[in-house]
Amino acid sequence: MTKRLGASEQHNDDTGPAGFEQSSVMINNEQYKKLKCKVIDVMLKTKDVVTLSMLGGTNLGFVDATHRRLSWSLLLSKQFKRDAAHETIAEHPDENQVKLDCARSFGTVADENWRTRLQMFQETLICRLLRRNHKLRYYQGYHDIVSIFVNVFVDRENIDSNDHNTLLACLEAFTLLYLRDFMMDSLHFAIDQIRLIPSIVKLQDKGLVDTLKLDNLEPFYAISSILTVFSHNFKPKELDNSLIFSIFDFVISSQSMLVPLVMYSKFILKNKDRLLKETNHNSENFLNNTDLIHAVLQRCLSISNEGPDPQWTSILNETRVDYKSGRFLLPKLASLVNEYSPLITTASHSCFNSGPRVRYYTETVNGLLDKAIELNGVRKHLETTADVDKLYRQHSVLFKLFPKVNDMPLAVKASLVLLVVSLIYQLQE
Amino acid sequence: MLQFKLVLLGDSSVGKSSIVHRFVKDTFDELRESTIGAAFLSQTIKVESEDQQEVVIKFEIWDTAGQERYKSLAPMYYRNANAALVVYDVTQEDSLNKAKAWVEELKNKVGDEDLVIFLVGNKVDLCEGSDNEDKRAVAATLAKQYAEDQGLMFDEVSAKTGHGVKEVFQAIGQRLYDTKKEELATRQRGNGNDGQVDINVPRPSTNDTTGCCS
């Protein structure tokens, strides 16, 4: 099979890195991979992070495990710089849950001995990370994400090595910059994120949202996909070319946790006809609309033995194209997710040219984490979306006006709220 | 065909998904992955009416995640449920305490007095034979007594061998049919049908077993 350099199967991007996708030279798949690997090698050598991150968002991402681990390592080290690690031996409260989940992990690995070694490695790695970051709480599904990192960084030759510090550093950077919302002691921030999905769909097809009443039901159908960045849905079968690796290549290259949300929204839009047909066909089989939509979407998402439906390749490609050309259609996030969310701070890019990349340091990220934990303490007692909207708006205004607001005593905070409210009232008068 | 919603609840790793897959697909996988959020499956069974006619019952099954943090999603799945399978692991003492907490929550939060709650002790295969007796951490008599006190149905099963699994769903289906047939008959009489019972009236399934969500 021949193809244009860098062009995807479905789309001929014209915004590729350094003309990589603009060539009209026809080459076959193997030649394409070889050439791309050579270009990646050059970018790694010259530490050209900008071009490397563009390459991560093109067809086949970073191509193979060798290039993938080097690329992830360089990109994530440019996104996050950790102070000297504080290794502790104190057990993390979630270690038992980690053990239970890892014991059931790597189900697609046929060799039983190798599978057991991978499971033990994964458990040790997660526990080590949690002990270094005691404030993070483990959730079922995080182990699926870790299994992707283990697949990329660990092989039979290096598993017994004592030095897996690069893997740990990459996983730690990804966890702290991209997954903080999911690692609170409750699901609330995660639910806030998945509630963006119907809002994103609505911006493109209001009729579909209205017909399926997506606005009025909790989008719990997307939890496993979003919380695991699709790693629970798409288990890797072939080390180098599985779709899930390309998804992670793109998320890390774009430094954006908006990517999974946009992809899921595209999945709904792409399956519009099927969704309408099947919800109509099954409407009398379910007690409520939430159950019906969840069941139908689960069916559409189901993976055959041959792997994910080819539609996911085109969903990923379309998302890449939108990202490069700045066409992510998003609602205003400020009142929908918390002010410290990765979606607004550390993994927030909505297009390739959305400003310079910031390197985050431990102090900043820990500060965001502490504030998020504090806000989550308030958030989890709120029942309605209106209350949540109010909290986030109020918090957002206070935070912008008074960046040190969280360090203030409660009485001072209350006075500030009153001050802001009275100012708004007077302005309205 | 009658259709009922059934939800599985219980602590992490007690075997909820394995029980469902044994019932729906008659398979067992040692490496069944953790459930994230919830998963939907469905299966039909046949129960017998008073006049010994076969009645087809379809279960809409919601298999939930066991980790504590996913507990907040559970009301979405047990809301409107007709039956709940509350599962514990007979080799893990604490899992019965978690099961008891689920029973409490169901009793407090679900308004339906007809909600069928079935307490299921899974993994009995692990304590079969004289060599393995010490692996049992929850005595069957203890759990049974608790179930009786609370008015729950109860049995022990093994998703691995299949022992008792189908019987649990069969018993739930029969109980639901027996409970609902009177309710349906009453409703039919209210509709002026001269006491004729049309079992399909409240929520007949228009879908055959090859449909999307079967």
XYZ file of C-alpha atoms in Angstrom:
643
model
C 0.000 0.000 0.000
C 1.312 3.419 -0.849
C 0.441 6.728 0.721
C 1.397 10.322 0.799
C 4.018 11.079 3.371
C 2.423 11.480 6.773
C -1.076 11.680 5.404
C -3.654 9.687 7.266
C -5.875 7.119 5.596
C -8.879 9.382 5.780
C -7.441 12.855 5.702
C -4.790 14.632 3.761
C -3.648 17.143 6.321
C -1.920 20.169 4.918
C -0.672 21.435 8.245
C 1.969 18.802 8.892
C 5.377 19.339 10.486
C 8.031 20.887 8.317
C 6.280 19.804 5.150
C 6.280 16.201 6.341
C 2.722 15.699 5.200
C 2.833 17.944 2.200
C 5.003 15.776 0.068
C 3.374 14.222 -2.917
C 5.929 11.407 -2.987
C 4.127 8.066 -2.844
C 5.703 5.562 -0.493
C 4.542 2.322 1.093
C 3.789 1.816 4.761
C 7.179 0.385 5.703
C 9.035 3.159 3.901
C 6.798 5.677 5.645
C 7.638 4.209 9.054
C 11.367 4.121 8.340
C 11.402 7.695 7.120
C 9.319 8.901 10.033
C 11.612 7.158 12.514
C 14.599 8.913 10.949
C 12.889 12.279 11.288
C 11.983 11.495 14.922
C 15.610 10.528 15.578
C 16.759 13.913 14.313
C 14.205 15.767 16.427
C 15.223 13.770 19.501
C 18.871 14.497 18.850
C 18.287 18.231 18.368
C 15.659 18.255 21.154
C 13.246 19.967 18.757
C 10.218 19.564 20.967
C 7.909 21.593 18.734
C 8.432 19.457 15.647
C 8.461 16.285 17.722
C 5.077 17.135 19.216
C 3.741 17.808 15.714
C 4.979 14.390 14.612
C 3.222 12.770 17.580
C -0.033 14.086 16.174
C 0.329 12.516 12.746
C -0.461 9.075 11.423
C 1.042 6.244 13.548
C 2.298 8.753 16.127
C 5.785 7.854 17.286
C 5.719 4.638 15.248
C 7.307 2.071 17.569
C 8.074 1.426 21.239
C 11.693 2.570 20.987
C 10.837 5.942 19.487
C 7.751 6.243 21.620
C 9.569 5.912 24.957
C 12.266 8.397 23.894
C 9.691 10.866 22.580
C 7.379 10.617 25.599
C 10.363 10.983 27.863
C 11.608 14.152 26.146
C 8.167 15.741 25.800
C 7.047 15.008 29.369
C 10.382 16.164 30.810
C 9.862 19.482 28.997
C 6.346 19.731 30.417
C 7.191 18.910 34.039
C 10.290 19.322 36.167
C 10.229 17.537 39.455
C 12.248 18.568 42.489
C 14.295 15.894 44.169
C 11.802 13.125 44.806
C 10.618 12.501 48.318
C 10.544 8.721 48.444
C 8.642 7.533 51.468
C 8.060 4.086 52.782
C 4.733 4.932 54.360
C 2.042 2.777 52.808
C -0.589 4.571 50.744
C -4.190 3.865 51.811
C -5.172 2.645 48.323
C -2.496 0.002 47.929
C -4.874 -2.883 48.558
C -7.152 -1.715 45.734
C -4.092 -1.407 43.479
C -3.200 -5.003 44.276
C -6.708 -6.232 43.435
C -6.782 -4.430 40.079
C -3.248 -5.285 38.979
C -3.906 -8.965 39.672
C -6.537 -8.784 36.906
C -4.526 -6.673 34.503
C -2.776 -7.504 31.183
C -5.527 -9.924 30.248
C -4.491 -9.875 26.577
C -1.003 -11.235 27.361
C -1.124 -14.929 26.549
C 2.104 -16.034 28.277
C 1.073 -16.616 31.895
C 4.542 -16.150 33.418
C 5.139 -12.930 31.531
C 1.681 -11.680 32.451
C 2.333 -12.319 36.148
C 5.645 -10.458 35.978
C 3.985 -7.503 34.270
C 1.219 -7.462 36.884
C 3.733 -7.433 39.736
C 5.786 -4.747 38.012
C 2.679 -2.635 37.490
C 1.618 -2.974 41.138
C 5.069 -1.990 42.400
C 5.201 0.982 40.022
C 1.781 2.345 41.034
C 2.486 1.915 44.742
C 5.847 3.650 44.353
C 4.183 6.558 42.566
C 1.448 6.830 45.199
C 3.990 6.765 48.017
C 5.849 9.623 46.338
C 2.588 11.534 45.923
C 0.594 10.679 49.017
C -2.151 13.225 48.336
C -3.236 11.503 45.135
C -6.005 8.930 45.460
C -5.973 5.842 43.264
C -9.001 5.023 41.132
C -9.968 1.855 39.287
C -8.974 2.622 35.706
C -5.723 4.374 36.580
C -4.117 0.924 36.376
C -5.275 0.719 32.730
C -3.389 3.941 31.964
C -0.316 2.626 33.769
C -0.477 -0.588 31.730
C -0.008 1.525 28.573
C 3.156 3.098 30.026
C 4.393 -0.339 31.096
C 3.743 -1.678 27.596
C 5.816 1.127 26.083
C 8.726 1.156 28.534
C 9.096 -2.428 29.718
C 10.208 -5.495 27.814
C 11.660 -8.876 28.677
C 15.168 -7.500 28.529
C 14.788 -4.584 30.899
C 12.073 -5.701 33.327
C 14.603 -6.901 35.902
C 16.664 -3.738 35.699
C 16.810 -1.679 38.853
C 16.559 1.526 36.884
C 13.036 2.339 35.782
C 13.375 5.955 36.811
C 12.609 7.271 33.314
C 9.338 5.347 33.249
C 8.478 6.545 36.752
C 9.295 10.161 35.840
C 7.126 9.983 32.694
C 4.220 8.363 34.515
C 4.513 10.873 37.333
C 4.512 13.824 34.925
C 1.491 12.443 33.061
C -0.352 11.738 36.321
C 0.314 15.124 37.886
C -0.267 17.236 34.783
C -3.134 15.335 33.124
C -4.999 13.240 35.696
C -5.346 15.348 38.869
C -9.109 15.747 38.474
C -9.528 11.979 38.585
C -7.254 11.479 41.599
C -9.303 13.264 44.225
C -11.109 11.268 46.909
C -14.356 11.456 44.949
C -15.529 11.311 41.345
C -16.979 14.824 41.237
C -14.294 16.563 39.174
C -14.259 13.580 36.817
C -18.028 13.852 36.393
C -17.651 17.589 35.709
C -15.304 16.679 32.881
C -17.560 14.100 31.271
C -20.491 16.515 31.510
C -18.632 18.584 28.902
C -19.315 15.895 26.304
C -23.003 16.700 25.655
C -22.066 20.412 25.667
C -19.439 19.819 22.975
C -21.871 17.712 20.936
C -24.512 20.418 21.281
C -22.243 23.030 19.711
C -22.226 20.949 16.548
C -25.599 19.228 16.536
C -28.189 20.708 18.864
C -30.903 18.616 17.246
C -29.192 15.359 18.205
C -28.763 16.462 21.824
C -32.402 17.541 21.993
C -33.723 14.373 20.379
C -31.725 12.058 22.644
C -32.212 14.397 25.627
C -28.466 14.179 26.279
C -28.687 17.447 28.200
C -30.899 15.894 30.827
C -29.040 12.750 31.650
C -25.793 12.038 33.420
C -23.171 11.052 30.824
C -21.916 8.169 32.939
C -21.687 6.170 29.713
C -18.347 7.879 29.008
C -16.701 7.288 32.394
C -14.542 4.316 31.465
C -13.350 5.980 28.229
C -12.462 9.354 29.734
C -11.005 8.218 33.067
C -8.701 5.787 31.301
C -8.018 7.863 28.143
C -9.604 4.920 26.258
C -7.053 2.455 27.655
C -9.834 0.431 29.307
C -11.630 0.145 25.969
C -8.730 -0.420 23.591
C -6.318 -2.981 24.959
C -3.091 -3.084 22.969
C -2.582 -6.259 20.992
C 0.296 -5.340 18.757
C 2.975 -3.436 20.604
C 3.888 -0.870 17.999
C 0.784 -0.065 16.028
C -2.192 -0.343 18.339
C -4.552 2.595 18.170
C -4.271 3.234 21.905
C -0.577 4.143 21.585
C -1.378 6.682 18.878
C -4.034 8.208 21.142
C -1.483 8.587 23.959
C 1.097 9.944 21.474
C -1.380 12.632 20.494
C -2.530 13.480 24.045
C 1.068 13.859 25.262
C 2.168 15.756 22.151
C -0.735 18.185 22.409
C -0.493 18.396 26.213
C -4.259 18.312 26.230
C -6.821 16.370 28.229
C -9.434 17.954 25.990
C -8.476 15.393 23.346
C -10.354 12.419 24.897
C -13.458 14.600 25.433
C -13.408 15.840 21.837
C -12.852 12.301 20.568
C -15.801 10.946 22.560
C -17.999 13.778 21.298
C -17.004 12.959 17.728
C -17.833 9.314 18.453
C -21.382 10.334 19.390
C -21.715 12.584 16.335
C -20.337 9.913 14.024
C -22.823 7.363 15.316
C -25.795 9.706 15.085
C -27.853 7.591 12.688
C -27.171 4.386 14.580
C -27.918 6.038 17.917
C -31.223 7.445 16.708
C -32.200 4.157 15.106
C -31.256 1.971 18.044
C -32.675 4.239 20.742
C -35.911 4.322 18.785
C -35.865 0.558 18.317
C -35.126 -0.147 21.987
C -37.016 2.666 23.651
C -39.579 0.327 25.163
C -36.965 -2.044 26.511
C -35.567 0.351 29.080
C -37.041 1.958 32.135
C -35.344 5.290 31.557
C -33.436 7.257 28.962
C -30.160 7.134 30.907
C -30.119 3.343 30.794
C -31.106 3.320 27.133
C -28.417 5.741 25.918
C -25.741 4.105 28.059
C -26.599 0.648 26.726
C -26.700 1.776 23.094
C -23.411 3.690 23.335
C -21.754 0.757 25.054
C -22.884 -1.389 22.167
C -21.488 1.094 19.610
C -18.192 1.228 21.519
C -17.862 -2.519 21.907
C -14.641 -3.924 20.613
C -14.511 -6.927 18.354
C -11.780 -9.539 18.489
C -10.119 -7.760 15.590
C -9.692 -4.619 17.684
C -11.442 -1.268 17.720
C -13.828 -0.331 14.960
C -11.991 1.470 12.098
C -14.177 4.501 12.837
C -11.863 5.217 15.789
C -8.929 5.720 13.437
C -10.882 8.378 11.579
C -12.116 9.917 14.863
C -8.488 10.244 15.968
C -7.478 11.686 12.593
C -10.278 14.232 12.581
C -9.376 15.281 16.122
C -5.738 15.753 15.065
C -6.809 17.884 12.096
C -9.097 20.011 14.276
C -6.334 20.465 16.839
C -3.779 21.551 14.255
C -6.115 23.996 12.591
C -7.550 25.374 15.838
C -11.039 24.006 15.263
C -11.807 22.492 18.673
C -15.340 23.676 19.392
C -15.614 23.968 23.161
C -18.031 25.505 25.647
C -16.699 28.067 28.124
C -14.895 25.875 30.599
C -14.548 28.331 33.489
C -17.957 27.678 35.021
C -18.084 23.994 34.081
C -14.878 22.641 35.564
C -12.823 23.663 38.556
C -10.302 26.475 38.238
C -7.380 24.123 38.949
C -8.432 21.424 36.496
C -5.802 20.155 34.030
C -8.333 21.213 31.364
C -7.711 24.844 32.334
C -4.145 24.657 33.579
C -1.551 21.969 32.931
C -3.102 19.980 30.038
C -5.291 22.603 28.472
C -4.160 23.172 24.881
C -7.036 23.350 22.461
C -4.990 23.933 19.333
C -1.414 23.644 18.238
C -0.855 27.387 18.189
C -2.533 28.120 21.515
C 0.461 29.871 22.997
C 3.879 28.882 24.256
C 4.311 25.641 26.133
C 4.830 26.128 29.847
C 7.088 23.912 31.892
C 5.525 23.193 35.255
C 7.492 22.741 38.455
C 6.670 20.661 41.500
C 5.717 23.669 43.605
C 3.178 24.936 41.073
C 1.620 21.545 40.477
C 1.467 20.744 44.191
C -0.161 24.137 44.725
C -2.810 23.324 42.110
C -3.315 19.910 43.667
C -3.757 21.323 47.181
C -6.254 23.906 45.969
C -8.147 21.311 43.957
C -8.370 19.010 46.996
C -9.716 21.884 49.071
C -12.272 22.853 46.438
C -13.298 19.227 45.981
C -14.130 19.195 49.682
C -16.766 21.854 48.969
C -17.773 20.506 45.549
C -18.728 17.057 46.785
C -21.480 18.418 48.999
C -23.223 20.180 46.115
C -26.103 18.385 44.464
C -27.222 20.463 41.491
C -25.292 21.652 38.444
C -26.508 25.185 39.212
C -24.779 25.048 42.608
C -21.606 23.752 40.981
C -21.747 26.467 38.330
C -22.126 29.069 41.097
C -19.195 27.684 43.079
C -16.874 27.580 40.076
C -17.838 31.058 38.857
C -17.485 32.542 42.321
C -14.204 30.781 42.883
C -12.920 31.712 39.453
C -13.635 35.448 39.970
C -12.092 35.436 43.445
C -9.077 33.492 42.237
C -8.404 35.916 39.400
C -8.881 39.017 41.548
C -7.029 37.634 44.539
C -4.610 34.860 43.581
C -3.766 34.182 47.228
C -7.405 33.701 48.163
C -6.900 30.140 49.335
C -4.337 31.174 51.864
C -6.748 33.625 53.485
C -8.775 32.958 56.627
C -12.424 32.021 56.065
C -13.718 35.355 57.418
C -11.591 37.278 54.908
C -12.799 35.052 52.074
C -16.411 35.647 53.126
C -15.801 39.396 53.185
C -14.350 39.236 49.700
C -17.374 37.342 48.411
C -19.648 39.990 49.931
C -17.506 42.720 48.421
C -17.684 41.191 44.946
C -21.443 40.596 45.234
C -22.083 44.172 46.387
C -19.905 45.539 43.576
C -21.856 43.545 41.007
C -25.123 44.709 42.605
C -24.044 48.338 42.483
C -22.934 48.020 38.886
C -26.330 46.593 37.988
C -28.044 49.476 39.819
C -42.171 -10.985 27.376
C -41.694 -9.300 30.719
C -38.651 -7.190 31.338
C -36.963 -6.447 34.647
C -34.019 -4.311 35.635
C -31.408 -5.978 37.840
C -28.352 -4.359 39.375
C -25.247 -6.025 40.846
C -23.623 -4.408 43.856
C -20.765 -5.423 46.132
C -17.165 -4.846 47.096
C -14.305 -4.837 44.606
C -13.144 -8.257 43.344
C -15.987 -10.278 44.851
C -16.881 -11.583 41.376
C -19.886 -9.510 40.260
C -18.834 -9.427 36.588
C -17.916 -13.108 36.679
C -21.385 -14.015 37.956
C -23.016 -11.982 35.171
C -20.812 -13.494 32.477
C -21.484 -16.993 33.788
C -25.215 -16.263 33.602
C -25.239 -14.444 30.235
C -22.489 -16.224 28.313
C -21.848 -19.321 30.436
C -18.142 -18.521 30.471
C -15.574 -17.826 33.166
C -12.381 -15.828 32.802
C -9.827 -15.900 35.635
C -8.544 -12.562 34.374
C -11.763 -10.628 34.150
C -10.725 -6.975 34.157
C -12.036 -4.545 36.754
C -15.297 -2.855 35.787
C -14.991 0.902 35.380
C -18.250 2.795 35.926
C -20.817 0.192 34.933
C -21.447 -2.341 32.195
C -24.730 -3.399 30.634
C -25.751 -6.920 29.636
C -29.057 -8.651 29.100
C -30.354 -12.196 29.197
C -33.703 -13.956 28.992
C -35.028 -16.834 31.055
C -38.313 -18.708 31.196
C -40.478 -19.046 34.289
C -43.637 -20.960 34.810
C -47.061 -19.422 35.306
C -49.749 -20.901 37.573
C -51.346 -22.626 34.646
C -47.935 -24.094 33.759
C -47.431 -21.856 30.747
C -43.937 -20.619 29.984
C -43.394 -16.894 30.480
C -40.282 -15.283 29.039
C -38.492 -12.816 31.271
C -35.754 -10.529 30.064
C -33.222 -9.127 32.531
C -31.688 -5.726 31.887
C -28.509 -6.205 33.944
C -26.288 -3.400 35.258
C -22.943 -4.585 36.546
C -21.328 -1.860 38.675
C -17.736 -1.066 39.707
C -16.791 -2.147 43.209
C -14.389 0.566 44.340
C -15.758 2.875 47.015
C -15.374 6.009 44.860
C -17.777 4.615 42.216
C -20.423 4.174 44.906
C -21.800 7.617 44.136
C -22.852 6.387 40.676
C -24.811 3.429 42.041
C -28.127 5.272 42.601
C -28.264 5.874 38.857
C -28.217 2.127 38.332
C -30.363 0.882 41.227
C -32.972 3.570 40.593
C -36.049 1.848 39.155
C -34.411 -1.555 39.591
C -36.677 -4.511 40.215
C -33.942 -6.661 41.711
C -30.512 -6.258 43.253
C -27.866 -8.952 43.509
C -25.684 -8.010 46.458
C -22.503 -10.048 46.200
C -19.810 -10.895 48.744
C -16.785 -13.188 48.659
C -17.052 -16.117 51.091
C -13.268 -15.974 51.583
C -13.227 -12.270 52.535
C -14.933 -11.456 55.810
C -15.066 -7.713 55.214
C -16.871 -8.149 51.900
C -19.979 -9.293 53.826
C -19.878 -6.055 55.810
C -19.774 -4.130 52.523
C -22.692 -6.210 51.271
C -24.637 -5.356 54.430
C -23.968 -1.660 53.804
C -25.396 -2.036 50.279
C -28.496 -3.763 51.677
C -28.966 -0.872 54.105
C -28.600 1.676 51.322
C -31.060 -0.135 49.080
C -33.608 -0.339 51.870
C -33.204 3.341 52.691
C -32.991 4.770 49.194
C -35.186 2.579 47.001
C -38.832 3.286 47.619
C -40.068 0.102 45.966
C -41.114 -2.369 48.654
C -41.197 -5.085 46.037
C -37.498 -4.684 45.265
C -36.063 -8.196 45.369
C -32.694 -8.278 47.123
C -30.685 -11.462 46.708
C -27.575 -11.840 48.892
C -25.019 -14.004 47.098
C -21.843 -15.486 48.569
C -19.447 -16.141 45.664
C -16.249 -18.206 45.269
C -17.400 -21.307 47.175
C -15.141 -23.328 44.883
C -12.145 -21.896 46.772
C -13.209 -23.573 50.006
C -14.343 -26.919 48.681
C -12.604 -30.057 49.961
C -11.141 -30.716 53.386
C -7.825 -29.045 52.479
C -9.487 -25.741 51.730
C -12.029 -25.449 54.504
C -9.862 -22.935 56.339
C -10.168 -20.534 53.398
C -13.779 -19.836 54.208
C -14.083 -16.582 56.141
C -17.879 -16.238 56.162
C -19.956 -19.136 57.461
C -22.978 -19.878 55.300
C -25.179 -20.100 58.402
C -24.157 -16.601 59.485
C -24.968 -15.002 56.124
C -28.170 -17.014 55.823
C -29.331 -15.871 59.242
C -28.633 -12.247 58.309
C -30.551 -12.685 55.033
C -33.530 -14.172 56.866
C -33.523 -11.365 59.407
C -33.527 -8.799 56.615
C -36.037 -10.600 54.404
C -33.521 -11.231 51.624
C -33.135 -14.185 49.324
C -29.823 -15.967 49.847
C -27.534 -18.541 48.286
C -23.881 -19.360 47.774
C -22.494 -19.788 44.267
C -19.345 -20.269 42.256
C -19.022 -18.199 39.087
C -15.960 -20.300 38.276
C -17.734 -23.679 38.222
C -21.160 -22.240 37.500
C -22.570 -23.825 40.669
C -25.821 -22.135 41.662
C -25.556 -19.121 39.337
C -28.443 -19.845 36.975
C -30.592 -20.872 39.915
C -30.134 -17.440 41.497
C -31.453 -15.630 38.416
C -34.188 -18.223 37.958
C -35.336 -17.682 41.545
C -35.308 -13.908 41.115
C -37.271 -14.180 37.858
C -39.852 -16.438 39.458
C -40.171 -14.179 42.503
C -40.611 -11.093 40.331
C -43.160 -12.846 38.162
C -45.120 -14.070 41.187
C -45.079 -10.583 42.708
C -45.844 -8.669 39.560
C -48.544 -10.908 38.123
C -50.933 -9.864 40.892
C -49.986 -6.227 40.431
C -50.502 -6.530 36.685
C -53.806 -8.283 37.148
C -54.946 -5.521 39.501
C -53.871 -2.900 37.020
C -55.667 -4.720 34.215
C -58.863 -4.892 36.237
C -58.514 -1.158 36.814
C -58.346 -0.741 33.061
C -61.652 -2.542 32.662
C -60.413 -5.779 31.247
C -62.830 -7.925 33.222
C -60.087 -9.448 35.257
C -58.175 -10.857 32.332
C -54.488 -10.779 32.986
C -52.297 -9.468 30.217
C -48.839 -9.968 31.574
C -47.268 -7.836 28.850
C -49.088 -4.639 29.576
C -46.723 -2.588 31.745
C -43.501 -2.869 29.827
C -43.635 -5.322 26.983
C -40.390 -5.734 25.131
C -40.766 -5.060 21.437
C -37.247 -6.185 20.890
C -36.265 -9.683 19.944
C -33.081 -11.219 21.262
C -31.115 -10.078 18.227
C -31.722 -6.401 18.910
C -29.108 -3.881 19.917
C -29.217 -4.378 23.566
C -30.095 -8.003 23.896
